[in-house]
Short mmCIF file of C-alpha atoms and ligand atoms in Angstrom, two decimals:
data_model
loop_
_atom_site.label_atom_id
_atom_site.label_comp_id
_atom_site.label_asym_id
_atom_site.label_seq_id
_atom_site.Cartn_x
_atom_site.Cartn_y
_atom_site.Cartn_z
CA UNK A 1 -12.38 68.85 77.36
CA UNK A 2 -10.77 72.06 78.28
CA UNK A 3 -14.14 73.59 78.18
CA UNK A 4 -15.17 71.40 80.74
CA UNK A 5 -12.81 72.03 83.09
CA UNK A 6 -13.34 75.88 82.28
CA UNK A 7 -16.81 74.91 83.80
CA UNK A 8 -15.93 73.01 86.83
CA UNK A 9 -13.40 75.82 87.58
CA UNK A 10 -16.24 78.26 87.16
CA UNK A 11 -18.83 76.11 89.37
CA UNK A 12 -16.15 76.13 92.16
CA UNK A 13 -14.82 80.00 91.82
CA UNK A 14 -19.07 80.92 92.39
CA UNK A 15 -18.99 78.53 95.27
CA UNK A 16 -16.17 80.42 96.50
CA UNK A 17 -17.90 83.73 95.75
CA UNK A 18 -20.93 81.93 97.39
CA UNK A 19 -19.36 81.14 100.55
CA UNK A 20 -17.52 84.27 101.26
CA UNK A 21 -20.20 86.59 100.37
CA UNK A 22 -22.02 84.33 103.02
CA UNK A 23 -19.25 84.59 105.53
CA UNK A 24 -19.00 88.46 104.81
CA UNK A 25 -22.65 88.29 105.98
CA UNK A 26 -22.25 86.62 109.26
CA UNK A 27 -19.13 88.73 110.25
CA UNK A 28 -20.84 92.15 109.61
CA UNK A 29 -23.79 90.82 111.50
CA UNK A 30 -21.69 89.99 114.60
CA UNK A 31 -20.00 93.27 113.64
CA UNK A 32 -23.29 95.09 113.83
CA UNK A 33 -23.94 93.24 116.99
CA UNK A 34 -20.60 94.08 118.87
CA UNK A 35 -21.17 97.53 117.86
CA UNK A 36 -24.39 97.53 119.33
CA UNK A 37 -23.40 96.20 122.96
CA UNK A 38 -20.45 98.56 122.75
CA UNK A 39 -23.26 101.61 122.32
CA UNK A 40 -25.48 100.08 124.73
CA UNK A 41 -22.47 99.92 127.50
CA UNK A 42 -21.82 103.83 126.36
CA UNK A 43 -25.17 104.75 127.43
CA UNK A 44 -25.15 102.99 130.59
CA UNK A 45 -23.90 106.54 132.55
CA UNK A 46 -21.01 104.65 134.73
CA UNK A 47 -19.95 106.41 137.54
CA UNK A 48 -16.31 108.40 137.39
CA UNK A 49 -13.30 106.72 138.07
CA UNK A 50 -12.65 107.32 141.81
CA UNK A 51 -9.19 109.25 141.58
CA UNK A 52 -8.78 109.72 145.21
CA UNK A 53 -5.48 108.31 146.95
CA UNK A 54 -4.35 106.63 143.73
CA UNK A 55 -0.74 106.98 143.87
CA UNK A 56 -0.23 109.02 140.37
CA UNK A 57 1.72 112.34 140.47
CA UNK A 58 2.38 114.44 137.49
CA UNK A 59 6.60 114.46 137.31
CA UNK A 60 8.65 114.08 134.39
CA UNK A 61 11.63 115.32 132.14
CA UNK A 62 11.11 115.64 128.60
CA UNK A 63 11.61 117.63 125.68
CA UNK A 64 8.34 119.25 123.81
CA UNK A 65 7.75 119.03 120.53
CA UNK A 66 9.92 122.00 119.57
CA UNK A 67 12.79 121.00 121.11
CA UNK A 68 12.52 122.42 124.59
CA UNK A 69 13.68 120.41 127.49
CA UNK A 70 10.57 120.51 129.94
CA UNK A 71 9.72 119.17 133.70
CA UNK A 72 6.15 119.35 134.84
CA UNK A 73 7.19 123.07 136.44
CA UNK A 74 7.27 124.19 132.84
CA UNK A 75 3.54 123.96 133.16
CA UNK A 76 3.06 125.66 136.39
CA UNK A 77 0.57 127.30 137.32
CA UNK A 78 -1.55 125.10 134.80
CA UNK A 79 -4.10 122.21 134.79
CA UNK A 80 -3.17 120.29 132.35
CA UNK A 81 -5.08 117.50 130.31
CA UNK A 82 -2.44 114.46 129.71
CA UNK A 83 -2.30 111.56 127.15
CA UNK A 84 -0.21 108.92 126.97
CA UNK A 85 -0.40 107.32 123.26
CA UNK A 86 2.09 107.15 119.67
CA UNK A 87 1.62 108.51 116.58
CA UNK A 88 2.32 105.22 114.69
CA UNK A 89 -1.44 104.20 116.55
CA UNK A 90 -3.95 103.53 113.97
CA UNK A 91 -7.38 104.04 115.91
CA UNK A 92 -7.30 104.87 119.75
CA UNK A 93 -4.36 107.28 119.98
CA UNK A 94 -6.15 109.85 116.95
CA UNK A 95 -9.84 109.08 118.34
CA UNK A 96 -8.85 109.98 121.98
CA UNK A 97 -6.63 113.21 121.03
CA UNK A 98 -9.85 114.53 119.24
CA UNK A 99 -11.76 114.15 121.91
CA UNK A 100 -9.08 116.20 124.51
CA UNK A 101 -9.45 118.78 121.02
CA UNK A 102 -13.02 118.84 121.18
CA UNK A 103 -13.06 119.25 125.52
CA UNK A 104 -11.15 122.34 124.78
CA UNK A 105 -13.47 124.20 122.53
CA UNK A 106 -16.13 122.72 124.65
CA UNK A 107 -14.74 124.46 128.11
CA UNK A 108 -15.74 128.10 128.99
CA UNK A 109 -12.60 130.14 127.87
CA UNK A 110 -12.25 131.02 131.75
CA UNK A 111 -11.48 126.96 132.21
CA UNK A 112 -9.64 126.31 129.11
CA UNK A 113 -7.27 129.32 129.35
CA UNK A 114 -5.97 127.52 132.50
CA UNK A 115 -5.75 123.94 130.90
CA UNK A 116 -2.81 122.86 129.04
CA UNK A 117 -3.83 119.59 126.84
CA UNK A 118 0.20 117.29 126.53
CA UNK A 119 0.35 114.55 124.51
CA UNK A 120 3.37 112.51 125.75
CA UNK A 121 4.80 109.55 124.04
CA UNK A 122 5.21 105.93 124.54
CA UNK A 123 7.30 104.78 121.91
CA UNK A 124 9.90 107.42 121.75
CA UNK A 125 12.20 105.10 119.46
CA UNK A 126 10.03 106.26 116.23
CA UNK A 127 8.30 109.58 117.60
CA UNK A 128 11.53 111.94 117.41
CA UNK A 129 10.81 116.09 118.12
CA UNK A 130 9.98 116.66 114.29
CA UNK A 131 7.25 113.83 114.16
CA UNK A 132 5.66 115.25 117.37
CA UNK A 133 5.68 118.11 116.19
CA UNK A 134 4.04 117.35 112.87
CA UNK A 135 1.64 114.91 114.70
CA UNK A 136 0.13 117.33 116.73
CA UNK A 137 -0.19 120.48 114.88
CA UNK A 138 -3.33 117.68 113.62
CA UNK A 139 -5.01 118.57 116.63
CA UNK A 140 -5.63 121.56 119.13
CA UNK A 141 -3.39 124.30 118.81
CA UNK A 142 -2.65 124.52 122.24
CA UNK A 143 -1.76 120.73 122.16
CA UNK A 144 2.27 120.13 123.54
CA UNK A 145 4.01 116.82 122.12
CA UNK A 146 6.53 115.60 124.50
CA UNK A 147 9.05 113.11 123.87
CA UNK A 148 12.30 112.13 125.68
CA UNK A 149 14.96 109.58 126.05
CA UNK A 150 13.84 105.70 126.88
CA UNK A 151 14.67 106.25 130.23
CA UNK A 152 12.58 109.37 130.49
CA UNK A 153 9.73 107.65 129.34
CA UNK A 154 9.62 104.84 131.59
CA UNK A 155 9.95 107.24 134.56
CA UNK A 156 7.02 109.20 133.37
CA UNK A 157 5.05 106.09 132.75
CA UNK A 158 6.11 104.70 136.03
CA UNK A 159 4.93 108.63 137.94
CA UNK A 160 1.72 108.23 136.05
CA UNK A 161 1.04 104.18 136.34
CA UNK A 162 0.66 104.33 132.51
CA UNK A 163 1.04 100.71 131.37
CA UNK A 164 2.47 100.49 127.56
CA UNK A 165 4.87 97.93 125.79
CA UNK A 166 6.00 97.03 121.97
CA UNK A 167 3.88 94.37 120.24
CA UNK A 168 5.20 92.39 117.21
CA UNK A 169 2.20 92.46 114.70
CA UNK A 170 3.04 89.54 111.99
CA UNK A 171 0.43 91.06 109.96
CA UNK A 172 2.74 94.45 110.03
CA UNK A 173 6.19 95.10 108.89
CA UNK A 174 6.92 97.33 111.81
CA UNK A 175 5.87 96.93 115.54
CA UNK A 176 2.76 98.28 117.02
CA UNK A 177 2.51 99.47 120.99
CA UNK A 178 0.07 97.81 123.46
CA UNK A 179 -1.16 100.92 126.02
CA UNK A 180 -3.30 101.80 128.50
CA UNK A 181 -5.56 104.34 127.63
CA UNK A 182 -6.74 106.99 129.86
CA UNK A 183 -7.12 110.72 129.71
CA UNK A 184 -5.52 112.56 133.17
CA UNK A 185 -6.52 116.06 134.58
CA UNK A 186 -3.89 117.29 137.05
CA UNK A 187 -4.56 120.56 139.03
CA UNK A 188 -1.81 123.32 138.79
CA UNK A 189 0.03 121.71 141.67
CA UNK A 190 0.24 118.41 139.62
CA UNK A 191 -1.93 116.29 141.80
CA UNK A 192 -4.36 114.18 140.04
CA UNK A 193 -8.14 115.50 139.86
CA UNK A 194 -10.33 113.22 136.99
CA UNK A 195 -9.18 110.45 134.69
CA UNK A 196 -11.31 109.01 131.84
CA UNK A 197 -12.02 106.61 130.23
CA UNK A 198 -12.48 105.61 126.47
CA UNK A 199 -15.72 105.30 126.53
CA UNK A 200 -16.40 108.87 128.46
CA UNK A 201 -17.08 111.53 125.84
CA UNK A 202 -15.38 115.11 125.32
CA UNK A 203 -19.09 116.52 126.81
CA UNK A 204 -18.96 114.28 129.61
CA UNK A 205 -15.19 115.18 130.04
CA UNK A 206 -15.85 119.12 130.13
CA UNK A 207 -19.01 119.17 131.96
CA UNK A 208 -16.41 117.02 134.71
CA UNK A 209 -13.90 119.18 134.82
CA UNK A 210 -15.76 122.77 135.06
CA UNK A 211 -17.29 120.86 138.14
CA UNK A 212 -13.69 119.95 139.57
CA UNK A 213 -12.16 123.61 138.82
CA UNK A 214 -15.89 124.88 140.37
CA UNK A 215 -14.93 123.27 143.72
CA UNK A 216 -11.29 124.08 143.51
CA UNK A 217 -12.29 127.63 143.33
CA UNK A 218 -14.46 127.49 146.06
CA UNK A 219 -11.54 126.82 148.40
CA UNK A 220 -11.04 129.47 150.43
NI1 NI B 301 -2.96 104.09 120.80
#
């Protein structure tokens, strides 16, 4: 008797087995095939965002990631590279941060000497001074953190049209951030020159904005 049932249970734990190795098969096809549209859009050389007369200025009070209190005059004199993001983000935040790593080595030192990459935060109830600053001595070294008080943040979100709120993730003990994603390059003068996109890469990115600091430099 008990051997039996041993067997049924057995029969119905390989059906199990069966199915989900079956339905581990169809996911990582339509895996495969997401991932393959995704590439295919990559490659589809869009055209740049169009920048001009969108309302987005480069203003805000914060405090870097060493505990400085800083205004965008801090970085006068500057172009400067912004991202909006938190350290608590498990894929995007890391990925695009990389990428604003990589455009810096990628840059002619000429360029890049004049380009200050900031990371600023949207969720500046966990990401305090010291995890800043531990977050992004991960990525360039010329990389600022800023944080600030809620009220900070929301103005510089608001002078920079950056969309972000917190998401409760039932899955997750703590809460995750919904964001906009976009990568900003403001002139010295904090007007706003390029913007890109996740799918733009850090080649596309530098090859961009050695063109825009080209024509700024052919001002008279
Ligand atoms: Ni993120």
């Amino acid at each position: 008797m008990t051997i039996r049932i041993n067997d049924k249970i057995k029969k119905r734990l390989q059906r199990i087995a069966l199915l989900s190795l079956a339905a581990f098969i169809v996911g990582a096809c339509i895996a495969l095939l997401e991932l393959h549209a995704q590439t295919t859009r990559l490659t589809n050389g869009d055209a740049p965002v169009p920048v001009a007369g969108m309302a987005i200025e480069s203003r805000f009070t914060l405090t870097d990631h060493t505990g400085q209190a800083v205004t965008q005059d801090t970085y006068k004199g500057q172009n400067t590279l912004i991202y909006f993001g938190f350290t608590y983000c498990p894929a995007i935040c890391p990925t695009e941060l990389r990428k604003i790593s990589e455009v810096m080595d990628l840059l002619p030192t000429d360029v890049s000497k004049n380009v200050q990459p900031l990371f600023i935060t949207v969720d500046p109830e966990r990401d305090t001074v010291p995890v800043m600053a531990g977050y992004v001595s991960l990525f360039h070294s010329k990389m600022i953190g800023l944080t600030g008080t809620m009220d900070q943040i929301t103005d510089t979100k608001n002078a920079f049209k950056v969309f972000a709120r917190k998401a409760e993730d039932p899955d997750l003990s703590d809460y995750t951030m919904d964001h906009s994603s976009y990568i900003y390059f403001m002139d010295e003068h904090g007007a706003l020159k390029g913007m890109y996109r996740i799918k733009d890469t850090a080649a596309y990115i530098a090859r961009d904005i050695e063109r825009i600091v080209g024509s700024m430099n052919a001002v008279p």
